[in-house]
PDB file of N, CA and C in Angstrom:
ATOM      1  N   UNK A 913      -8.920  -2.055  -3.972  1.00 89.00           N
ATOM      2  CA  UNK A 913      -8.994  -3.185  -3.562  1.00 89.00           C
ATOM      3  C   UNK A 913      -9.493  -4.229  -5.137  1.00 89.00           C
ATOM      4  N   UNK A 914     -10.338  -3.506  -5.698  1.00 93.00           N
ATOM      5  CA  UNK A 914     -10.599  -3.943  -6.527  1.00 93.00           C
ATOM      6  C   UNK A 914      -9.653  -4.785  -7.980  1.00 93.00           C
ATOM      7  N   UNK A 915      -8.453  -3.204  -7.516  1.00 95.00           N
ATOM      8  CA  UNK A 915      -7.537  -3.466  -8.557  1.00 95.00           C
ATOM      9  C   UNK A 915      -6.393  -4.835  -8.882  1.00 95.00           C
ATOM     10  N   UNK A 916      -6.741  -4.745  -7.404  1.00 95.00           N
ATOM     11  CA  UNK A 916      -5.769  -6.206  -6.786  1.00 95.00           C
ATOM     12  C   UNK A 916      -6.904  -7.148  -6.954  1.00 95.00           C
ATOM     13  N   UNK A 917      -8.062  -7.302  -6.679  1.00 95.00           N
ATOM     14  CA  UNK A 917      -8.836  -8.305  -6.800  1.00 95.00           C
ATOM     15  C   UNK A 917      -8.399  -9.044  -8.258  1.00 95.00           C
ATOM     16  N   UNK A 918      -8.684  -7.654  -8.645  1.00 97.00           N
ATOM     17  CA  UNK A 918      -8.509  -7.989 -11.170  1.00 97.00           C
ATOM     18  C   UNK A 918      -7.210  -9.025 -10.643  1.00 97.00           C
ATOM     19  N   UNK A 919      -5.779  -8.110 -10.494  1.00 97.00           N
ATOM     20  CA  UNK A 919      -4.569  -9.244 -11.467  1.00 97.00           C
ATOM     21  C   UNK A 919      -4.283 -10.045  -9.845  1.00 97.00           C
ATOM     22  N   UNK A 920      -5.106 -10.061  -9.147  1.00 96.00           N
ATOM     23  CA  UNK A 920      -5.159 -11.758  -9.009  1.00 96.00           C
ATOM     24  C   UNK A 920      -5.534 -12.517  -9.201  1.00 96.00           C
ATOM     25  N   UNK A 921      -6.928 -12.369  -9.736  1.00 96.00           N
ATOM     26  CA  UNK A 921      -7.196 -13.745 -10.732  1.00 96.00           C
ATOM     27  C   UNK A 921      -6.727 -13.841 -11.891  1.00 96.00           C
ATOM     28  N   UNK A 922      -6.026 -12.641 -12.308  1.00 97.00           N
ATOM     29  CA  UNK A 922      -4.877 -12.696 -13.348  1.00 97.00           C
ATOM     30  C   UNK A 922      -3.628 -13.385 -13.192  1.00 97.00           C
ATOM     31  N   UNK A 923      -2.992 -13.365 -12.305  1.00 97.00           N
ATOM     32  CA  UNK A 923      -2.337 -14.194 -11.636  1.00 97.00           C
ATOM     33  C   UNK A 923      -2.343 -15.493 -11.523  1.00 97.00           C
ATOM     34  N   UNK A 924      -3.137 -15.946 -11.496  1.00 95.00           N
ATOM     35  CA  UNK A 924      -4.079 -16.824 -10.903  1.00 95.00           C
ATOM     36  C   UNK A 924      -4.194 -17.557 -11.914  1.00 95.00           C
ATOM     37  N   UNK A 925      -4.706 -17.308 -12.675  1.00 96.00           N
ATOM     38  CA  UNK A 925      -5.112 -18.346 -13.611  1.00 96.00           C
ATOM     39  C   UNK A 925      -4.577 -17.805 -15.084  1.00 96.00           C
ATOM     40  N   UNK A 926      -3.464 -16.514 -15.204  1.00 97.00           N
ATOM     41  CA  UNK A 926      -1.139 -17.439 -15.409  1.00 97.00           C
ATOM     42  C   UNK A 926      -0.931 -18.416 -15.358  1.00 97.00           C
ATOM     43  N   UNK A 927      -1.019 -18.532 -14.034  1.00 96.00           N
ATOM     44  CA  UNK A 927      -0.191 -19.413 -13.563  1.00 96.00           C
ATOM     45  C   UNK A 927      -0.497 -20.435 -13.574  1.00 96.00           C
ATOM     46  N   UNK A 928      -2.196 -21.094 -13.804  1.00 93.00           N
ATOM     47  CA  UNK A 928      -2.525 -22.536 -14.082  1.00 93.00           C
ATOM     48  C   UNK A 928      -3.093 -22.949 -12.597  1.00 93.00           C
ATOM     49  N   UNK A 929      -3.254 -22.173 -11.948  1.00 90.00           N
ATOM     50  CA  UNK A 929      -3.615 -22.720 -10.462  1.00 90.00           C
ATOM     51  C   UNK A 929      -5.039 -23.213 -10.249  1.00 90.00           C
ATOM     52  N   UNK A 930      -5.184 -23.792  -9.076  1.00 82.00           N
ATOM     53  CA  UNK A 930      -7.332 -24.712  -8.834  1.00 82.00           C
ATOM     54  C   UNK A 930      -6.747 -24.427  -7.937  1.00 82.00           C
ATOM     55  N   UNK A 931      -7.899 -24.512  -6.525  1.00 80.00           N
ATOM     56  CA  UNK A 931      -8.301 -24.695  -5.639  1.00 80.00           C
ATOM     57  C   UNK A 931      -8.105 -24.009  -5.021  1.00 80.00           C
ATOM     58  N   UNK A 932      -7.321 -23.682  -3.748  1.00 86.00           N
ATOM     59  CA  UNK A 932      -7.565 -22.241  -3.249  1.00 86.00           C
ATOM     60  C   UNK A 932      -5.643 -21.822  -2.982  1.00 86.00           C
ATOM     61  N   UNK A 933      -5.556 -20.683  -3.370  1.00 89.00           N
ATOM     62  CA  UNK A 933      -4.514 -19.550  -3.089  1.00 89.00           C
ATOM     63  C   UNK A 933      -4.136 -18.574  -2.632  1.00 89.00           C
ATOM     64  N   UNK A 934      -3.184 -18.517  -1.812  1.00 91.00           N
ATOM     65  CA  UNK A 934      -2.984 -16.726  -0.990  1.00 91.00           C
ATOM     66  C   UNK A 934      -1.839 -16.126  -2.003  1.00 91.00           C
ATOM     67  N   UNK A 935      -2.604 -15.095  -3.393  1.00 94.00           N
ATOM     68  CA  UNK A 935      -2.007 -14.125  -4.088  1.00 94.00           C
ATOM     69  C   UNK A 935      -1.065 -12.431  -2.882  1.00 94.00           C
ATOM     70  N   UNK A 936      -0.313 -12.860  -2.627  1.00 95.00           N
ATOM     71  CA  UNK A 936       0.456 -11.270  -1.904  1.00 95.00           C
ATOM     72  C   UNK A 936       0.778 -10.833  -2.547  1.00 95.00           C
ATOM     73  N   UNK A 937       1.112  -9.195  -1.847  1.00 97.00           N
ATOM     74  CA  UNK A 937       0.996  -8.184  -3.023  1.00 97.00           C
ATOM     75  C   UNK A 937       1.965  -7.314  -1.500  1.00 97.00           C
ATOM     76  N   UNK A 938       2.976  -6.110  -2.054  1.00 97.00           N
ATOM     77  CA  UNK A 938       2.936  -5.103  -1.297  1.00 97.00           C
ATOM     78  C   UNK A 938       2.541  -3.985  -2.163  1.00 97.00           C
ATOM     79  N   UNK A 939       1.804  -2.909  -1.258  1.00 96.00           N
ATOM     80  CA  UNK A 939       2.382  -1.908  -1.794  1.00 96.00           C
ATOM     81  C   UNK A 939       2.538  -0.948  -1.561  1.00 96.00           C
ATOM     82  N   UNK A 940       2.968   0.022  -2.933  1.00 97.00           N
ATOM     83  CA  UNK A 940       4.178   1.086  -2.494  1.00 97.00           C
ATOM     84  C   UNK A 940       3.337   2.751  -2.864  1.00 97.00           C
ATOM     85  N   UNK A 941       3.116   3.753  -1.930  1.00 97.00           N
ATOM     86  CA  UNK A 941       2.499   5.257  -3.176  1.00 97.00           C
ATOM     87  C   UNK A 941       1.589   4.421  -3.628  1.00 97.00           C
ATOM     88  N   UNK A 942       0.545   3.509  -3.162  1.00 93.00           N
ATOM     89  CA  UNK A 942      -0.926   3.036  -3.913  1.00 93.00           C
ATOM     90  C   UNK A 942      -0.295   2.441  -5.064  1.00 93.00           C
ATOM     91  N   UNK A 943       0.538   1.998  -5.374  1.00 95.00           N
ATOM     92  CA  UNK A 943       0.974   1.129  -6.561  1.00 95.00           C
ATOM     93  C   UNK A 943       0.879  -0.434  -5.982  1.00 95.00           C
ATOM     94  N   UNK A 944       0.433  -1.331  -6.144  1.00 96.00           N
ATOM     95  CA  UNK A 944       0.551  -2.436  -6.088  1.00 96.00           C
ATOM     96  C   UNK A 944       1.893  -3.436  -6.903  1.00 96.00           C
ATOM     97  N   UNK A 945       1.684  -4.166  -5.952  1.00 97.00           N
ATOM     98  CA  UNK A 945       3.298  -4.530  -6.926  1.00 97.00           C
ATOM     99  C   UNK A 945       3.433  -6.301  -6.303  1.00 97.00           C
ATOM    100  N   UNK A 946       3.405  -7.166  -6.693  1.00 96.00           N
ATOM    101  CA  UNK A 946       3.190  -8.779  -7.228  1.00 96.00           C
ATOM    102  C   UNK A 946       4.032  -9.244  -5.822  1.00 96.00           C
ATOM    103  N   UNK A 947       3.943  -9.510  -5.109  1.00 97.00           N
ATOM    104  CA  UNK A 947       5.132 -10.786  -4.516  1.00 97.00           C
ATOM    105  C   UNK A 947       5.423 -12.121  -4.983  1.00 97.00           C
ATOM    106  N   UNK A 948       3.796 -12.214  -4.081  1.00 97.00           N
ATOM    107  CA  UNK A 948       4.416 -14.641  -4.773  1.00 97.00           C
ATOM    108  C   UNK A 948       2.608 -15.160  -4.946  1.00 97.00           C
ATOM    109  N   UNK A 949       2.925 -16.375  -5.288  1.00 96.00           N
ATOM    110  CA  UNK A 949       1.544 -16.907  -5.050  1.00 96.00           C
ATOM    111  C   UNK A 949       1.971 -17.427  -4.226  1.00 96.00           C
ATOM    112  N   UNK A 950       0.960 -18.457  -3.290  1.00 93.00           N
ATOM    113  CA  UNK A 950       1.562 -19.542  -2.164  1.00 93.00           C
ATOM    114  C   UNK A 950      -0.332 -20.263  -1.933  1.00 93.00           C
ATOM    115  N   UNK A 951       0.645 -21.701  -3.346  1.00 89.00           N
ATOM    116  CA  UNK A 951      -0.446 -22.713  -3.571  1.00 89.00           C
ATOM    117  C   UNK A 951      -0.863 -23.635  -2.212  1.00 89.00           C
ATOM    118  N   UNK A 952      -0.380 -23.569  -1.069  1.00 89.00           N
ATOM    119  CA  UNK A 952      -0.393 -23.333  -0.179  1.00 89.00           C
ATOM    120  C   UNK A 952      -0.609 -23.139   1.739  1.00 89.00           C
ATOM    121  N   UNK A 953      -1.803 -22.583   0.877  1.00 88.00           N
ATOM    122  CA  UNK A 953      -1.904 -21.134   3.133  1.00 88.00           C
ATOM    123  C   UNK A 953      -2.690 -21.856   3.750  1.00 88.00           C
ATOM    124  N   UNK A 954      -2.262 -21.364   4.653  1.00 91.00           N
ATOM    125  CA  UNK A 954      -2.270 -22.068   6.225  1.00 91.00           C
ATOM    126  C   UNK A 954      -3.109 -22.888   6.097  1.00 91.00           C
ATOM    127  N   UNK A 955      -3.777 -23.235   7.162  1.00 93.00           N
ATOM    128  CA  UNK A 955      -5.176 -23.614   7.814  1.00 93.00           C
ATOM    129  C   UNK A 955      -5.278 -23.851   9.389  1.00 93.00           C
ATOM    130  N   UNK A 956      -3.930 -23.346  10.129  1.00 92.00           N
ATOM    131  CA  UNK A 956      -4.227 -22.978  11.450  1.00 92.00           C
ATOM    132  C   UNK A 956      -5.448 -22.541  12.352  1.00 92.00           C
ATOM    133  N   UNK A 957      -6.051 -22.343  13.530  1.00 82.00           N
ATOM    134  CA  UNK A 957      -6.015 -21.476  14.369  1.00 82.00           C
ATOM    135  C   UNK A 957      -6.146 -20.108  13.567  1.00 82.00           C
ATOM    136  N   UNK A 958      -5.188 -19.563  13.051  1.00 89.00           N
ATOM    137  CA  UNK A 958      -4.572 -18.579  13.806  1.00 89.00           C
ATOM    138  C   UNK A 958      -4.729 -17.916  11.296  1.00 89.00           C
ATOM    139  N   UNK A 959      -4.439 -18.579  10.956  1.00 93.00           N
ATOM    140  CA  UNK A 959      -4.587 -18.411   9.569  1.00 93.00           C
ATOM    141  C   UNK A 959      -5.458 -17.310   8.747  1.00 93.00           C
ATOM    142  N   UNK A 960      -5.352 -16.993   7.897  1.00 91.00           N
ATOM    143  CA  UNK A 960      -6.912 -16.260   6.870  1.00 91.00           C
ATOM    144  C   UNK A 960      -6.858 -16.976   6.625  1.00 91.00           C
ATOM    145  N   UNK A 961      -7.079 -18.033   6.141  1.00 92.00           N
ATOM    146  CA  UNK A 961      -8.011 -18.630   5.175  1.00 92.00           C
ATOM    147  C   UNK A 961      -9.168 -19.254   6.067  1.00 92.00           C
ATOM    148  N   UNK A 962      -9.127 -19.892   7.080  1.00 95.00           N
ATOM    149  CA  UNK A 962     -10.006 -20.334   8.512  1.00 95.00           C
ATOM    150  C   UNK A 962     -10.926 -19.387   8.224  1.00 95.00           C
ATOM    151  N   UNK A 963     -10.809 -18.122   9.061  1.00 94.00           N
ATOM    152  CA  UNK A 963     -10.937 -17.168   9.238  1.00 94.00           C
ATOM    153  C   UNK A 963     -12.208 -15.893   8.177  1.00 94.00           C
ATOM    154  N   UNK A 964     -11.204 -16.477   7.180  1.00 91.00           N
ATOM    155  CA  UNK A 964     -12.193 -15.905   5.594  1.00 91.00           C
ATOM    156  C   UNK A 964     -13.020 -16.746   6.362  1.00 91.00           C
ATOM    157  N   UNK A 965     -13.001 -17.992   5.309  1.00 93.00           N
ATOM    158  CA  UNK A 965     -14.135 -18.560   4.947  1.00 93.00           C
ATOM    159  C   UNK A 965     -15.649 -18.835   6.444  1.00 93.00           C
ATOM    160  N   UNK A 966     -15.028 -18.193   7.812  1.00 95.00           N
ATOM    161  CA  UNK A 966     -15.353 -18.725   9.065  1.00 95.00           C
ATOM    162  C   UNK A 966     -16.649 -17.333   8.536  1.00 95.00           C
ATOM    163  N   UNK A 967     -15.625 -15.472   7.796  1.00 95.00           N
ATOM    164  CA  UNK A 967     -17.056 -14.591   7.716  1.00 95.00           C
ATOM    165  C   UNK A 967     -17.955 -15.308   6.576  1.00 95.00           C
ATOM    166  N   UNK A 968     -17.807 -15.643   5.866  1.00 94.00           N
ATOM    167  CA  UNK A 968     -18.930 -15.905   4.925  1.00 94.00           C
ATOM    168  C   UNK A 968     -19.297 -17.323   4.702  1.00 94.00           C
ATOM    169  N   UNK A 969     -19.506 -17.790   6.623  1.00 97.00           N
ATOM    170  CA  UNK A 969     -19.712 -18.866   7.183  1.00 97.00           C
ATOM    171  C   UNK A 969     -20.208 -20.548   6.722  1.00 97.00           C
ATOM    172  N   UNK A 970     -18.639 -20.711   6.258  1.00 96.00           N
ATOM    173  CA  UNK A 970     -18.412 -21.920   5.843  1.00 96.00           C
ATOM    174  C   UNK A 970     -17.397 -22.032   6.908  1.00 96.00           C
ATOM    175  N   UNK A 971     -18.440 -23.469   7.486  1.00 95.00           N
ATOM    176  CA  UNK A 971     -16.730 -24.246   8.743  1.00 95.00           C
ATOM    177  C   UNK A 971     -16.054 -25.201   7.603  1.00 95.00           C
ATOM    178  N   UNK A 972     -14.516 -25.360   9.376  1.00 94.00           N
ATOM    179  CA  UNK A 972     -13.918 -26.140   8.395  1.00 94.00           C
ATOM    180  C   UNK A 972     -13.607 -26.542   7.890  1.00 94.00           C
ATOM    181  N   UNK A 973     -14.597 -27.333   8.031  1.00 95.00           N
ATOM    182  CA  UNK A 973     -14.747 -28.464   7.752  1.00 95.00           C
ATOM    183  C   UNK A 973     -15.366 -28.380   6.626  1.00 95.00           C
ATOM    184  N   UNK A 974     -16.685 -28.544   6.427  1.00 95.00           N
ATOM    185  CA  UNK A 974     -16.927 -27.703   4.742  1.00 95.00           C
ATOM    186  C   UNK A 974     -15.853 -27.210   3.502  1.00 95.00           C
ATOM    187  N   UNK A 975     -14.727 -26.146   4.180  1.00 93.00           N
ATOM    188  CA  UNK A 975     -13.864 -25.417   3.737  1.00 93.00           C
ATOM    189  C   UNK A 975     -12.835 -26.306   3.020  1.00 93.00           C
ATOM    190  N   UNK A 976     -12.479 -27.961   4.070  1.00 91.00           N
ATOM    191  CA  UNK A 976     -11.809 -28.936   3.638  1.00 91.00           C
ATOM    192  C   UNK A 976     -12.677 -28.894   2.056  1.00 91.00           C
ATOM    193  N   UNK A 977     -13.582 -29.609   2.644  1.00 91.00           N
ATOM    194  CA  UNK A 977     -14.026 -30.445   1.299  1.00 91.00           C
ATOM    195  C   UNK A 977     -14.789 -29.746  -0.067  1.00 91.00           C
ATOM    196  N   UNK A 978     -14.477 -28.252   0.259  1.00 90.00           N
ATOM    197  CA  UNK A 978     -14.632 -27.058  -1.276  1.00 90.00           C
ATOM    198  C   UNK A 978     -12.726 -27.651  -1.674  1.00 90.00           C
ATOM    199  N   UNK A 979     -12.193 -27.338  -0.981  1.00 88.00           N
ATOM    200  CA  UNK A 979     -10.299 -27.310  -1.477  1.00 88.00           C
ATOM    201  C   UNK A 979     -10.453 -28.805  -1.816  1.00 88.00           C
ATOM    202  N   UNK A 980     -10.956 -29.650  -1.509  1.00 86.00           N
ATOM    203  CA  UNK A 980     -10.524 -31.091  -2.385  1.00 86.00           C
ATOM    204  C   UNK A 980     -12.053 -31.235  -3.491  1.00 86.00           C
ATOM    205  N   UNK A 981     -12.509 -30.662  -2.856  1.00 85.00           N
ATOM    206  CA  UNK A 981     -13.421 -30.542  -4.398  1.00 85.00           C
ATOM    207  C   UNK A 981     -13.161 -29.081  -5.844  1.00 85.00           C
ATOM    208  N   UNK A 982     -12.131 -28.739  -5.598  1.00 79.00           N
ATOM    209  CA  UNK A 982     -12.004 -27.938  -6.330  1.00 79.00           C
ATOM    210  C   UNK A 982     -11.006 -28.170  -7.437  1.00 79.00           C
ATOM    211  N   UNK A 983      -9.810 -28.724  -6.379  1.00 70.00           N
ATOM    212  CA  UNK A 983      -8.744 -29.157  -7.144  1.00 70.00           C
ATOM    213  C   UNK A 983      -9.053 -29.803  -9.296  1.00 70.00           C
ATOM    214  N   UNK A 984      -9.764 -29.900  -9.411  1.00 63.00           N
ATOM    215  CA  UNK A 984      -9.417 -30.527 -10.560  1.00 63.00           C
ATOM    216  C   UNK A 984      -9.267 -31.969 -10.412  1.00 63.00           C
ATOM    217  N   UNK A 985      -9.638 -33.051  -9.494  1.00 58.00           N
ATOM    218  CA  UNK A 985      -8.333 -34.242  -9.750  1.00 58.00           C
ATOM    219  C   UNK A 985      -8.617 -34.968 -11.192  1.00 58.00           C
ATOM    220  N   UNK A 986      -9.605 -34.265 -11.434  1.00 51.00           N
ATOM    221  CA  UNK A 986     -10.264 -35.414 -13.727  1.00 51.00           C
ATOM    222  C   UNK A 986      -9.608 -35.142 -14.842  1.00 51.00           C
ATOM    223  N   UNK A 987      -9.224 -33.990 -14.586  1.00 50.00           N
ATOM    224  CA  UNK A 987      -7.127 -32.956 -15.349  1.00 50.00           C
ATOM    225  C   UNK A 987      -7.085 -34.372 -16.392  1.00 50.00           C
TER     226      UNK A 987
END
């Protein structure tokens, strides 16, 4: 898990991403393989991002505000 977290941050920064993204890996024989970066992850009732935010105590409206405030529109 820690290795994939580190690889995800590295991929996010290398690709110049901002805001929120989902970085997908496949793990085979305990080795992670990078698949893709989704810079527009789902925001429906069944999507992972809102569910993960909820577990962290962030409701949907505040999640949307966090995303909007994180995109760096002043760049």
